[in-house]
Amino acid sequence: MSSLYTMVNGALVPAGEASLFVNDLSIQRGYGIFDFFKIVNRKPIFLEDHIDRFFNSASYMALDKNLNREALTIQINELMNKNQLVESGIRITLTGGYADDSYTFQDPNIILAQFPLQLSREIQPGIKLLTHEHQRQFPSIKTIDYLMAMWLQPMMRKNEVSDILYHSAGRVTECPRANFFIVTEDGILKTDADNVLKGITRKHLLQLASGHVKTEETEITLEDVRNAKEAFITSTTKHVLPVIEIDRKPVGAGVIGKTTKLLAELLNQKVFFSN
Amino acid sequence: MSSLYTMVNGALVPAGEASLFVNDLSIQRGYGIFDFFKIVNRKPIFLEDHIDRFFNSASYMALDKNLNREALTIQINELMNKNQLVESGIRITLTGGYADDSYTFQDPNIILAQFPLQLSREIQPGIKLLTHEHQRQFPSIKTIDYLMAMWLQPMMRKNEVSDILYHSAGRVTECPRANFFIVTEDGILKTDADNVLKGITRKHLLQLASGHVKTEETEITLEDVRNAKEAFITSTTKHVLPVIEIDRKPVGAGVIGKTTKLLAELLNQKVFFSN
């Protein structure tokens, strides 16, 4: 399929041959964490943030045995040099490792996989979301647990929406792979800070926004969403992606709002032209 | 390590070489289901029940593409014939399959792995449990999601307990890999029926018990547990395993109760001598 290489436990192997034995605890018990960063013009974007979060996830899930920041950075560079992709993403996956009893941790396995990406420099058309009641079990950790998100795919197709918006106890949290923001009627930019994954794009977006709009990291209720003037989601590959409809109801006027546009431009500027 | 064989997508391979490519959705997204049955004197125990549940899990998680009951039964027999184990367990794992985009289902991968087991014919010493607030996200489905259970392992070791007892909203449900039963002061055998995995051993135990004690499949509160006279857990390998302490407090008199003993004997009789 491609001539790319993947790194498994420090060794470069053709991407199509990279494998793990079936007694790995990701296959046996869904146990693993990961992170994903993009590379623009051969340069990783917000790499230190991603590695910080990766190490935090690894430590929290007791997978940081044998993990070394300097060694990991060297491996990332080795992989990028081998694959020579101009615009791409690298996914670092750390699994529970091999366990003959299917349960007891030994040595984690680490996989670095690089994929070509085509990132848009333009703001994308607004998308539709469907809400679903769910709370991720380790919200602040980037685990590989996407059972619910994957299971909801047929429902997404049936409802012709691009993504799911999780809520729990009336509180709107995040999408499965993106953070969620609203702009209130008063023009305040809000995103939840609890029970969500703290996205790297979320962090930089909040910093960029703070010079332009009032920002609040706070609880967002389902009612707040119904009354919102604008909404959008953020992620490493989606950047600022406008949301124009939630549960078949338009967000605000049902078109991309001006704050969303401004923030999308500020973020694109930072990602594509300031690095 | 051993001369056993594992079956991957219908092909027998030496157990130590069985592998999946890293773009499998179990490794990428923790997406998969499994089942596990035991083999005593070369004969599978409650096999039809396990296959029923496996197909139900597969169907619910949209993994039943290409799955055929007759073909699976033939593969199980082929594996047993190859490995020639007298007492063993077979784990059937069905994963989300390979996905280049790390997200979209294609063809699931199926792994049949057989392990030697040494099953006790005697009632085991009573164990200690620690409660933890958690609700599995697809309780009736045997998914590979054991993130919480695995993550709690250090806490189990620190507290010197053998297993975790989940509860949610005051309601006691199950252990990560076993069903939970109490015998009330009035001598009623109770186990929850909602938000738990319906164990095969649970089912047969309830049938066996019904001729001897009053049984109820009903809500069990934390207070019910504190007032219980006896408690035990059941699973395919544990059979009836007595529980004598929960959260550092004795269950009843803190010794194995007479109903627990009776039920353990009835189950052992059925598993080891009636099949």
Coordinates of C-alpha atoms in Angstrom, one line a residue:
Chain A
M1 CA 0.0 0.0 0.0
S2 CA 2.8 2.4 0.7
S3 CA 6.6 2.5 1.1
L4 CA 6.3 4.1 4.6
Y5 CA 8.0 2.7 7.7
T6 CA 6.7 2.3 11.2
M7 CA 8.8 2.0 14.3
V8 CA 8.0 -0.8 16.7
N9 CA 10.0 -0.8 20.0
G10 CA 12.7 1.3 18.4
A11 CA 13.1 -0.8 15.2
L12 CA 12.1 0.5 11.8
V13 CA 9.9 -1.9 9.8
P14 CA 7.9 -1.5 6.6
A15 CA 4.5 -0.1 7.7
G16 CA 2.6 -3.0 6.2
E17 CA 4.6 -5.5 8.3
A18 CA 4.4 -3.8 11.7
S19 CA 2.7 -6.2 14.1
L20 CA 2.2 -7.1 17.7
F21 CA 1.8 -10.6 19.1
V22 CA -1.8 -11.4 20.1
N23 CA -1.0 -11.6 23.8
D24 CA -0.5 -7.8 23.9
L25 CA -2.7 -6.2 26.5
S26 CA -4.2 -3.8 23.9
I27 CA -5.6 -6.8 22.0
Q28 CA -6.5 -8.8 25.2
R29 CA -7.7 -6.0 27.5
G30 CA -8.0 -2.8 25.4
Y31 CA -5.2 -1.3 27.5
G32 CA -3.1 1.4 26.0
I33 CA -2.6 5.1 25.5
F34 CA -1.5 7.2 22.5
D35 CA -0.9 10.7 21.2
F36 CA -0.9 12.2 17.8
F37 CA 0.8 15.2 16.4
K38 CA 1.0 16.8 13.0
I39 CA 4.0 17.7 10.9
V40 CA 3.8 20.7 8.6
N41 CA 6.7 21.5 6.2
R42 CA 8.6 18.6 7.8
K43 CA 8.3 20.3 11.2
P44 CA 6.3 18.8 14.1
I45 CA 3.7 21.3 15.5
F46 CA 3.4 21.7 19.3
L47 CA 5.6 18.6 19.7
E48 CA 6.6 19.4 23.3
D49 CA 2.9 19.7 24.3
H50 CA 2.1 16.3 22.8
I51 CA 5.1 14.6 24.4
D52 CA 4.2 16.2 27.7
R53 CA 0.7 14.8 27.5
F54 CA 1.9 11.4 26.2
F55 CA 4.2 11.0 29.2
N56 CA 1.4 12.1 31.5
S57 CA -0.9 9.5 30.0
A58 CA 1.7 6.8 30.2
S59 CA 2.5 7.6 33.9
Y60 CA -1.1 7.7 34.9
M61 CA -1.8 4.3 33.3
A62 CA 1.4 2.8 34.8
L63 CA 2.9 2.4 31.3
D64 CA 6.0 4.6 31.7
K65 CA 8.4 1.8 32.4
N66 CA 11.4 2.0 30.1
L67 CA 10.1 5.3 28.7
N68 CA 12.7 8.0 28.0
R69 CA 11.9 11.4 26.6
E70 CA 15.2 11.9 24.8
A71 CA 15.1 8.4 23.3
L72 CA 11.6 9.0 22.1
T73 CA 12.5 12.3 20.5
I74 CA 15.4 10.6 18.7
Q75 CA 13.1 7.9 17.4
I76 CA 10.6 10.4 16.1
N77 CA 13.4 12.1 14.2
E78 CA 14.6 8.8 12.8
L79 CA 11.2 8.0 11.6
M80 CA 10.6 11.4 10.0
N81 CA 14.0 11.1 8.3
K82 CA 13.2 7.7 6.9
N83 CA 9.7 8.6 5.6
Q84 CA 10.5 12.1 4.3
L85 CA 6.9 13.2 4.3
V86 CA 6.3 17.0 4.0
E87 CA 2.9 17.0 5.6
S88 CA 1.9 14.2 7.9
G89 CA 0.9 12.9 11.3
I90 CA 2.7 10.7 13.8
R91 CA 0.7 8.5 16.2
I92 CA 2.6 7.2 19.2
T93 CA 0.9 4.2 20.7
L94 CA 1.9 2.7 24.0
T95 CA 0.2 -0.6 24.9
G96 CA 0.1 -2.8 28.0
G97 CA 2.7 -5.1 26.5
Y98 CA 2.8 -8.9 26.2
A99 CA 1.2 -10.9 29.0
D100 CA 1.0 -14.7 29.0
D101 CA -1.8 -14.6 31.6
S102 CA -3.6 -11.9 29.6
Y103 CA -3.6 -9.7 32.7
T104 CA -0.3 -8.9 34.3
F105 CA 1.8 -6.0 33.0
Q106 CA 5.4 -6.6 31.9
D107 CA 7.0 -4.4 29.3
P108 CA 4.9 -2.0 27.3
N109 CA 5.1 -2.0 23.5
I110 CA 5.6 1.3 21.7
I111 CA 4.6 2.0 18.1
L112 CA 5.4 5.1 16.1
A113 CA 3.3 5.2 12.9
Q114 CA 3.5 8.1 10.4
F115 CA 0.7 8.8 7.9
P116 CA 0.5 11.4 5.1
L117 CA -1.9 14.2 5.9
Q118 CA -3.5 16.9 3.7
L119 CA -4.4 19.7 6.0
S120 CA -6.6 22.5 4.8
R121 CA -5.5 26.1 5.1
E122 CA -9.1 27.3 4.7
I123 CA -12.0 27.2 7.1
Q124 CA -14.1 24.1 6.5
P125 CA -17.9 24.0 6.0
G126 CA -19.9 23.8 9.2
I127 CA -20.8 20.3 10.4
K128 CA -23.7 18.7 12.2
L129 CA -23.4 16.9 15.6
L130 CA -25.6 14.5 17.5
T131 CA -25.5 14.4 21.3
H132 CA -25.1 11.2 23.2
E133 CA -25.0 10.6 26.9
H134 CA -21.6 9.1 27.9
Q135 CA -18.7 9.9 30.1
R136 CA -15.2 8.6 29.2
Q137 CA -13.9 6.5 32.0
F138 CA -10.4 8.3 32.2
P139 CA -11.4 11.7 30.7
S140 CA -8.1 13.4 31.2
I141 CA -6.0 10.6 29.7
K142 CA -5.6 9.8 26.0
T143 CA -6.4 6.1 26.3
I144 CA -7.1 3.9 23.3
D145 CA -10.7 3.4 24.6
Y146 CA -13.0 4.5 21.7
L147 CA -15.5 1.7 22.2
M148 CA -18.5 4.0 22.5
A149 CA -17.3 6.3 19.6
M150 CA -16.8 3.4 17.3
W151 CA -20.1 1.8 18.3
L152 CA -21.9 5.0 17.5
Q153 CA -20.7 5.1 13.9
P154 CA -23.8 3.5 12.3
M155 CA -26.0 6.0 14.3
M156 CA -23.9 8.9 13.0
R157 CA -24.3 7.6 9.4
K158 CA -28.1 7.1 9.9
N159 CA -28.5 10.7 11.3
E160 CA -26.1 12.1 8.7
V161 CA -23.9 13.9 11.2
S162 CA -20.1 14.3 11.2
D163 CA -19.5 13.7 14.9
I164 CA -20.9 12.9 18.3
L165 CA -21.2 15.4 21.2
Y166 CA -21.0 13.6 24.6
H167 CA -22.9 14.9 27.6
S168 CA -23.3 13.5 31.1
A169 CA -25.7 14.6 33.9
G170 CA -26.8 17.5 31.7
R171 CA -23.3 18.7 31.2
V172 CA -21.8 18.8 27.7
T173 CA -18.2 17.7 27.6
E174 CA -16.5 16.9 24.3
C175 CA -16.6 15.0 21.1
P176 CA -14.9 11.6 20.9
R177 CA -11.8 13.1 19.2
A178 CA -12.2 16.8 19.6
N179 CA -12.9 19.5 22.1
F180 CA -16.1 21.5 22.0
F181 CA -16.6 25.3 22.3
I182 CA -19.5 27.6 22.2
V183 CA -19.8 31.4 21.8
T184 CA -22.6 32.6 24.1
E185 CA -25.2 35.3 23.2
D186 CA -23.0 37.7 25.3
G187 CA -20.0 36.8 23.1
I188 CA -18.2 34.7 25.7
L189 CA -16.1 31.8 24.4
K190 CA -16.8 28.7 26.7
T191 CA -15.3 25.2 26.8
D192 CA -15.5 22.7 29.6
A193 CA -12.4 22.0 31.7
D194 CA -13.5 19.0 33.7
N195 CA -14.1 15.4 32.5
V196 CA -12.6 16.3 29.1
L197 CA -9.3 15.5 27.4
K198 CA -7.3 18.7 27.4
G199 CA -6.5 19.1 23.8
I200 CA -3.3 20.7 22.6
T201 CA -5.2 22.6 19.9
R202 CA -7.7 23.6 22.7
K203 CA -4.9 25.1 24.7
H204 CA -3.4 27.1 21.9
L205 CA -6.8 28.2 20.7
L206 CA -7.6 29.5 24.2
Q207 CA -4.4 31.4 24.3
L208 CA -4.9 32.9 20.9
A209 CA -8.5 33.8 21.7
S210 CA -7.8 35.6 24.9
G211 CA -6.6 38.7 23.2
H212 CA -9.9 39.0 21.2
V213 CA -12.8 37.6 23.2
K214 CA -13.7 36.9 26.8
T215 CA -12.9 33.2 27.5
E216 CA -14.2 30.9 30.2
E217 CA -13.2 27.3 31.0
T218 CA -16.4 26.3 32.6
E219 CA -19.4 23.9 32.7
I220 CA -21.6 24.0 29.6
T221 CA -25.1 22.7 29.9
L222 CA -27.4 21.3 27.2
E223 CA -29.4 24.5 27.6
D224 CA -26.3 26.6 27.1
V225 CA -25.8 24.8 23.8
R226 CA -29.4 25.4 22.7
N227 CA -28.9 29.1 23.4
A228 CA -25.4 29.4 21.9
K229 CA -24.7 31.9 19.1
E230 CA -21.8 29.9 17.7
A231 CA -20.2 26.5 18.2
F232 CA -17.1 24.8 16.9
I233 CA -14.8 21.9 17.7
T234 CA -11.0 21.7 17.8
S235 CA -8.5 19.0 17.2
T236 CA -5.0 18.4 15.8
T237 CA -6.2 17.7 12.3
K238 CA -9.5 19.6 12.3
H239 CA -8.1 22.8 13.7
V240 CA -11.2 25.1 14.3
L241 CA -14.2 23.2 12.7
P242 CA -17.5 25.1 12.7
V243 CA -20.6 23.4 14.1
I244 CA -23.8 24.7 12.5
E245 CA -26.4 22.1 13.7
I246 CA -26.8 20.0 16.9
D247 CA -29.5 17.4 17.2
R248 CA -31.2 18.7 14.0
K249 CA -31.4 22.3 15.4
P250 CA -29.4 25.2 14.0
V251 CA -26.7 26.7 16.3
G252 CA -27.5 30.4 16.4
A253 CA -28.3 31.5 12.9
G254 CA -27.2 28.1 11.5
V255 CA -24.2 29.6 9.7
I256 CA -20.5 30.0 10.5
G257 CA -20.2 32.8 13.1
K258 CA -17.7 35.6 13.0
T259 CA -15.9 34.7 16.2
T260 CA -15.5 31.1 14.8
K261 CA -14.1 32.6 11.6
L262 CA -11.7 34.9 13.4
L263 CA -10.4 32.1 15.7
A264 CA -10.0 29.7 12.8
E265 CA -7.9 32.3 11.0
L266 CA -5.8 33.0 14.1
L267 CA -5.1 29.3 14.6
N268 CA -4.3 28.6 10.9
Q269 CA -1.9 31.5 11.0
K270 CA -0.1 30.0 14.0
V271 CA 0.0 26.5 12.7
F272 CA 0.9 27.1 9.1
F273 CA 2.8 30.3 9.0
S274 CA 4.3 31.1 12.4
N275 CA 6.1 27.9 13.1
Chain B
M1 CA 7.7 -21.1 25.8
S2 CA 5.3 -23.8 24.6
S3 CA 4.5 -26.0 21.6
L4 CA 0.9 -24.8 21.5
Y5 CA -0.8 -23.5 18.4
T6 CA -3.1 -20.5 18.1
M7 CA -5.6 -20.0 15.3
V8 CA -5.6 -16.6 13.6
N9 CA -8.4 -16.1 11.0
G10 CA -8.7 -19.8 10.5
A11 CA -5.0 -20.6 10.1
L12 CA -3.0 -22.5 12.8
V13 CA 0.2 -20.8 13.8
P14 CA 2.7 -21.5 16.7
A15 CA 1.3 -19.6 19.7
G16 CA 4.4 -17.6 20.1
E17 CA 4.2 -16.3 16.5
A18 CA 0.5 -15.3 16.4
S19 CA 0.3 -11.6 15.7
L20 CA -1.9 -8.8 14.3
F21 CA -0.8 -5.8 12.3
V22 CA -0.7 -2.7 14.4
N23 CA -3.5 -1.0 12.4
D24 CA -6.0 -3.5 14.0
L25 CA -8.7 -1.6 15.8
S26 CA -8.1 -3.4 19.0
I27 CA -4.6 -1.8 19.2
Q28 CA -5.8 1.5 17.7
R29 CA -9.2 1.9 19.5
G30 CA -9.6 -0.8 22.1
Y31 CA -12.4 -2.3 19.9
G32 CA -13.1 -6.0 20.3
I33 CA -15.1 -8.7 22.1
F34 CA -14.2 -12.1 23.3
D35 CA -15.4 -15.2 25.1
F36 CA -13.6 -17.8 27.1
F37 CA -14.6 -21.4 27.9
K38 CA -13.0 -24.3 29.7
I39 CA -12.2 -27.8 28.5
V40 CA -12.3 -30.6 31.1
N41 CA -11.2 -34.1 30.1
R42 CA -10.9 -32.9 26.5
K43 CA -14.5 -31.8 26.5
P44 CA -15.7 -28.1 26.3
I45 CA -18.0 -27.1 29.1
F46 CA -21.1 -25.1 28.4
L47 CA -19.8 -24.5 24.9
E48 CA -23.2 -23.7 23.3
D49 CA -23.8 -21.0 26.0
H50 CA -20.4 -19.4 25.3
I51 CA -20.9 -19.5 21.5
D52 CA -24.4 -17.9 22.0
R53 CA -22.9 -15.1 24.0
F54 CA -20.0 -14.7 21.7
F55 CA -22.3 -14.2 18.7
N56 CA -24.5 -11.9 20.7
S57 CA -21.5 -9.7 21.7
A58 CA -20.3 -9.8 18.1
S59 CA -23.6 -8.8 16.7
Y60 CA -24.1 -5.9 19.2
M61 CA -20.7 -4.5 18.4
A62 CA -21.2 -4.8 14.6
L63 CA -18.4 -7.4 14.4
D64 CA -20.4 -10.3 13.1
K65 CA -19.5 -9.8 9.5
N66 CA -18.1 -13.1 8.0
L67 CA -18.9 -14.9 11.3
N68 CA -20.3 -18.4 10.9
R69 CA -21.3 -20.7 13.8
E70 CA -20.5 -23.9 12.1
A71 CA -17.2 -22.7 10.8
L72 CA -16.3 -21.5 14.3
T73 CA -17.1 -24.8 15.8
I74 CA -15.0 -26.7 13.3
Q75 CA -12.1 -24.3 14.0
I76 CA -12.4 -24.9 17.8
N77 CA -12.3 -28.7 17.2
E78 CA -9.3 -28.3 14.9
L79 CA -7.4 -26.3 17.5
M80 CA -8.3 -28.8 20.3
N81 CA -7.1 -31.7 18.1
K82 CA -3.9 -29.9 17.3
N83 CA -3.0 -29.0 20.9
Q84 CA -4.2 -32.1 22.7
L85 CA -4.7 -30.5 26.1
V86 CA -6.6 -32.5 28.7
E87 CA -7.6 -29.5 30.8
S88 CA -7.5 -26.1 29.2
G89 CA -9.3 -22.8 28.3
I90 CA -9.9 -21.4 24.8
R91 CA -10.3 -17.6 24.4
I92 CA -12.0 -16.5 21.2
T93 CA -11.1 -12.8 20.5
L94 CA -12.8 -10.9 17.7
T95 CA -11.3 -7.5 17.0
G96 CA -12.4 -4.5 14.9
G97 CA -10.0 -5.5 12.2
Y98 CA -7.4 -3.6 10.1
A99 CA -8.2 0.0 9.3
D100 CA -5.8 2.3 7.5
D101 CA -7.6 5.3 8.8
S102 CA -7.5 3.9 12.4
Y103 CA -11.3 4.3 12.6
T104 CA -13.4 2.6 9.9
F105 CA -14.5 -1.0 10.2
Q106 CA -13.5 -3.4 7.5
D107 CA -13.1 -7.2 8.2
P108 CA -12.8 -8.3 11.9
N109 CA -9.9 -10.5 12.9
I110 CA -10.6 -13.6 14.9
I111 CA -8.1 -15.3 17.2
L112 CA -8.6 -18.6 19.0
A113 CA -6.0 -19.1 21.7
Q114 CA -5.8 -22.2 23.9
F115 CA -4.1 -22.3 27.3
P116 CA -3.5 -25.1 29.8
L117 CA -5.6 -24.8 33.0
Q118 CA -5.4 -26.4 36.3
L119 CA -8.9 -26.3 37.7
S120 CA -9.4 -27.1 41.4
R121 CA -12.1 -29.7 42.3
E122 CA -12.1 -28.4 45.9
I123 CA -13.7 -25.3 47.3
Q124 CA -11.1 -22.5 47.5
P125 CA -10.2 -20.3 50.6
G126 CA -12.4 -17.3 50.9
I127 CA -11.1 -14.1 49.3
K128 CA -11.1 -10.4 50.1
L129 CA -12.7 -7.7 47.9
L130 CA -12.4 -4.0 47.6
T131 CA -15.3 -1.9 46.3
H132 CA -14.8 0.7 43.6
E133 CA -17.3 3.0 41.9
H134 CA -17.5 2.2 38.2
Q135 CA -20.0 1.1 35.6
R136 CA -18.8 -0.8 32.5
Q137 CA -19.9 1.1 29.4
F138 CA -21.4 -2.0 27.7
P139 CA -22.3 -4.1 30.7
S140 CA -24.1 -6.9 28.9
I141 CA -21.4 -7.3 26.3
K142 CA -18.1 -9.1 26.8
T143 CA -15.9 -6.4 25.3
I144 CA -12.1 -6.3 25.7
D145 CA -12.5 -3.1 27.7
Y146 CA -10.7 -3.8 31.0
L147 CA -9.0 -0.4 31.3
M148 CA -10.5 0.2 34.8
A149 CA -9.8 -3.3 36.1
M150 CA -6.2 -3.2 34.9
W151 CA -5.7 0.3 36.2
L152 CA -6.9 -0.9 39.7
Q153 CA -4.2 -3.6 39.9
P154 CA -1.7 -1.6 42.0
M155 CA -4.6 -0.6 44.4
M156 CA -5.6 -4.3 44.8
R157 CA -2.0 -5.2 45.6
K158 CA -1.7 -2.3 48.1
N159 CA -4.9 -3.4 49.9
E160 CA -4.1 -7.1 49.7
V161 CA -7.4 -8.0 48.1
S162 CA -8.0 -10.6 45.4
D163 CA -10.5 -8.7 43.3
I164 CA -12.5 -5.5 42.9
L165 CA -16.3 -5.2 43.4
Y166 CA -17.9 -2.5 41.2
H167 CA -20.8 -0.4 42.3
S168 CA -22.6 2.5 40.8
A169 CA -25.2 4.8 42.3
G170 CA -25.2 2.7 45.5
R171 CA -25.9 -0.5 43.5
V172 CA -23.4 -3.3 43.6
T173 CA -23.0 -5.0 40.2
E174 CA -20.1 -7.3 39.5
C175 CA -16.4 -8.0 39.7
P176 CA -14.4 -7.2 36.6
R177 CA -14.2 -10.8 35.6
A178 CA -16.8 -12.5 37.8
N179 CA -20.5 -12.2 38.9
F180 CA -21.2 -11.4 42.5
F181 CA -23.8 -13.1 44.8
I182 CA -24.9 -12.7 48.4
V183 CA -26.9 -14.8 50.8
T184 CA -29.1 -12.5 52.9
E185 CA -29.9 -13.0 56.6
D186 CA -33.1 -14.6 55.5
G187 CA -31.2 -17.1 53.4
I188 CA -32.1 -15.7 50.0
L189 CA -29.5 -16.0 47.2
K190 CA -29.3 -12.6 45.4
T191 CA -27.4 -11.5 42.3
D192 CA -28.0 -8.4 40.1
A193 CA -29.4 -8.8 36.7
D194 CA -29.0 -5.3 35.2
N195 CA -25.8 -3.6 34.2
V196 CA -23.8 -6.8 34.6
L197 CA -22.4 -9.4 32.3
K198 CA -24.6 -12.4 32.4
G199 CA -22.0 -15.1 33.2
I200 CA -22.5 -18.6 31.9
T201 CA -21.4 -20.0 35.4
R202 CA -23.9 -17.5 36.9
K203 CA -26.7 -19.0 34.8
H204 CA -25.9 -22.6 35.7
L205 CA -25.4 -21.7 39.3
L206 CA -28.8 -20.1 39.5
Q207 CA -30.4 -23.2 38.0
L208 CA -28.6 -25.5 40.4
A209 CA -29.4 -23.3 43.4
S210 CA -33.1 -23.0 42.6
G211 CA -33.9 -26.5 44.0
H212 CA -32.2 -25.7 47.3
V213 CA -32.6 -22.0 48.2
K214 CA -34.8 -19.1 47.3
T215 CA -33.1 -17.1 44.5
E216 CA -33.6 -13.5 43.3
E217 CA -32.1 -11.7 40.4
T218 CA -32.4 -8.2 41.8
E219 CA -30.7 -5.0 42.8
I220 CA -28.1 -5.4 45.6
T221 CA -27.2 -2.2 47.5
L222 CA -24.0 -1.5 49.4
E223 CA -26.1 -1.9 52.6
D224 CA -27.3 -5.3 51.5
V225 CA -23.7 -6.3 51.2
R226 CA -22.9 -5.0 54.7
N227 CA -25.8 -7.1 56.1
A228 CA -25.2 -10.2 54.0
K229 CA -24.7 -13.5 55.7
E230 CA -22.5 -15.0 52.9
A231 CA -21.0 -13.8 49.6
F232 CA -19.3 -15.4 46.7
I233 CA -18.3 -14.8 43.1
T234 CA -18.6 -17.0 40.1
S235 CA -16.7 -17.3 36.8
T236 CA -15.6 -19.9 34.3
T237 CA -12.3 -20.6 36.0
K238 CA -13.2 -19.6 39.6
H239 CA -16.5 -21.6 39.8
V240 CA -17.9 -20.6 43.2
L241 CA -15.3 -18.6 45.0
P242 CA -16.2 -17.6 48.6
V243 CA -15.8 -14.0 49.7
I244 CA -15.1 -13.5 53.4
E245 CA -14.2 -9.9 53.5
I246 CA -15.3 -6.7 51.7
D247 CA -13.6 -3.3 52.3
R248 CA -11.8 -4.7 55.4
K249 CA -15.1 -5.8 57.0
P250 CA -16.0 -9.5 57.4
V251 CA -18.9 -10.9 55.4
G252 CA -21.3 -12.4 58.0
A253 CA -19.1 -14.4 60.4
G254 CA -16.1 -13.9 58.1
V255 CA -15.9 -17.6 57.2
I256 CA -17.2 -19.7 54.3
G257 CA -20.9 -20.1 54.7
K258 CA -22.9 -23.3 54.4
T259 CA -25.0 -22.2 51.4
T260 CA -21.8 -21.2 49.6
K261 CA -20.3 -24.6 50.3
L262 CA -23.4 -26.4 49.1
L263 CA -23.5 -24.4 45.8
A264 CA -19.8 -24.8 45.2
E265 CA -20.3 -28.6 45.6
L266 CA -23.3 -28.7 43.3
L267 CA -21.4 -26.7 40.6
N268 CA -18.3 -28.8 40.8
Q269 CA -20.4 -31.9 40.5
K270 CA -22.0 -30.5 37.3
V271 CA -18.7 -29.3 35.8
F272 CA -16.4 -32.1 36.6
F273 CA -18.5 -35.2 37.0
S274 CA -21.8 -34.8 35.1
N275 CA -20.5 -33.8 31.7

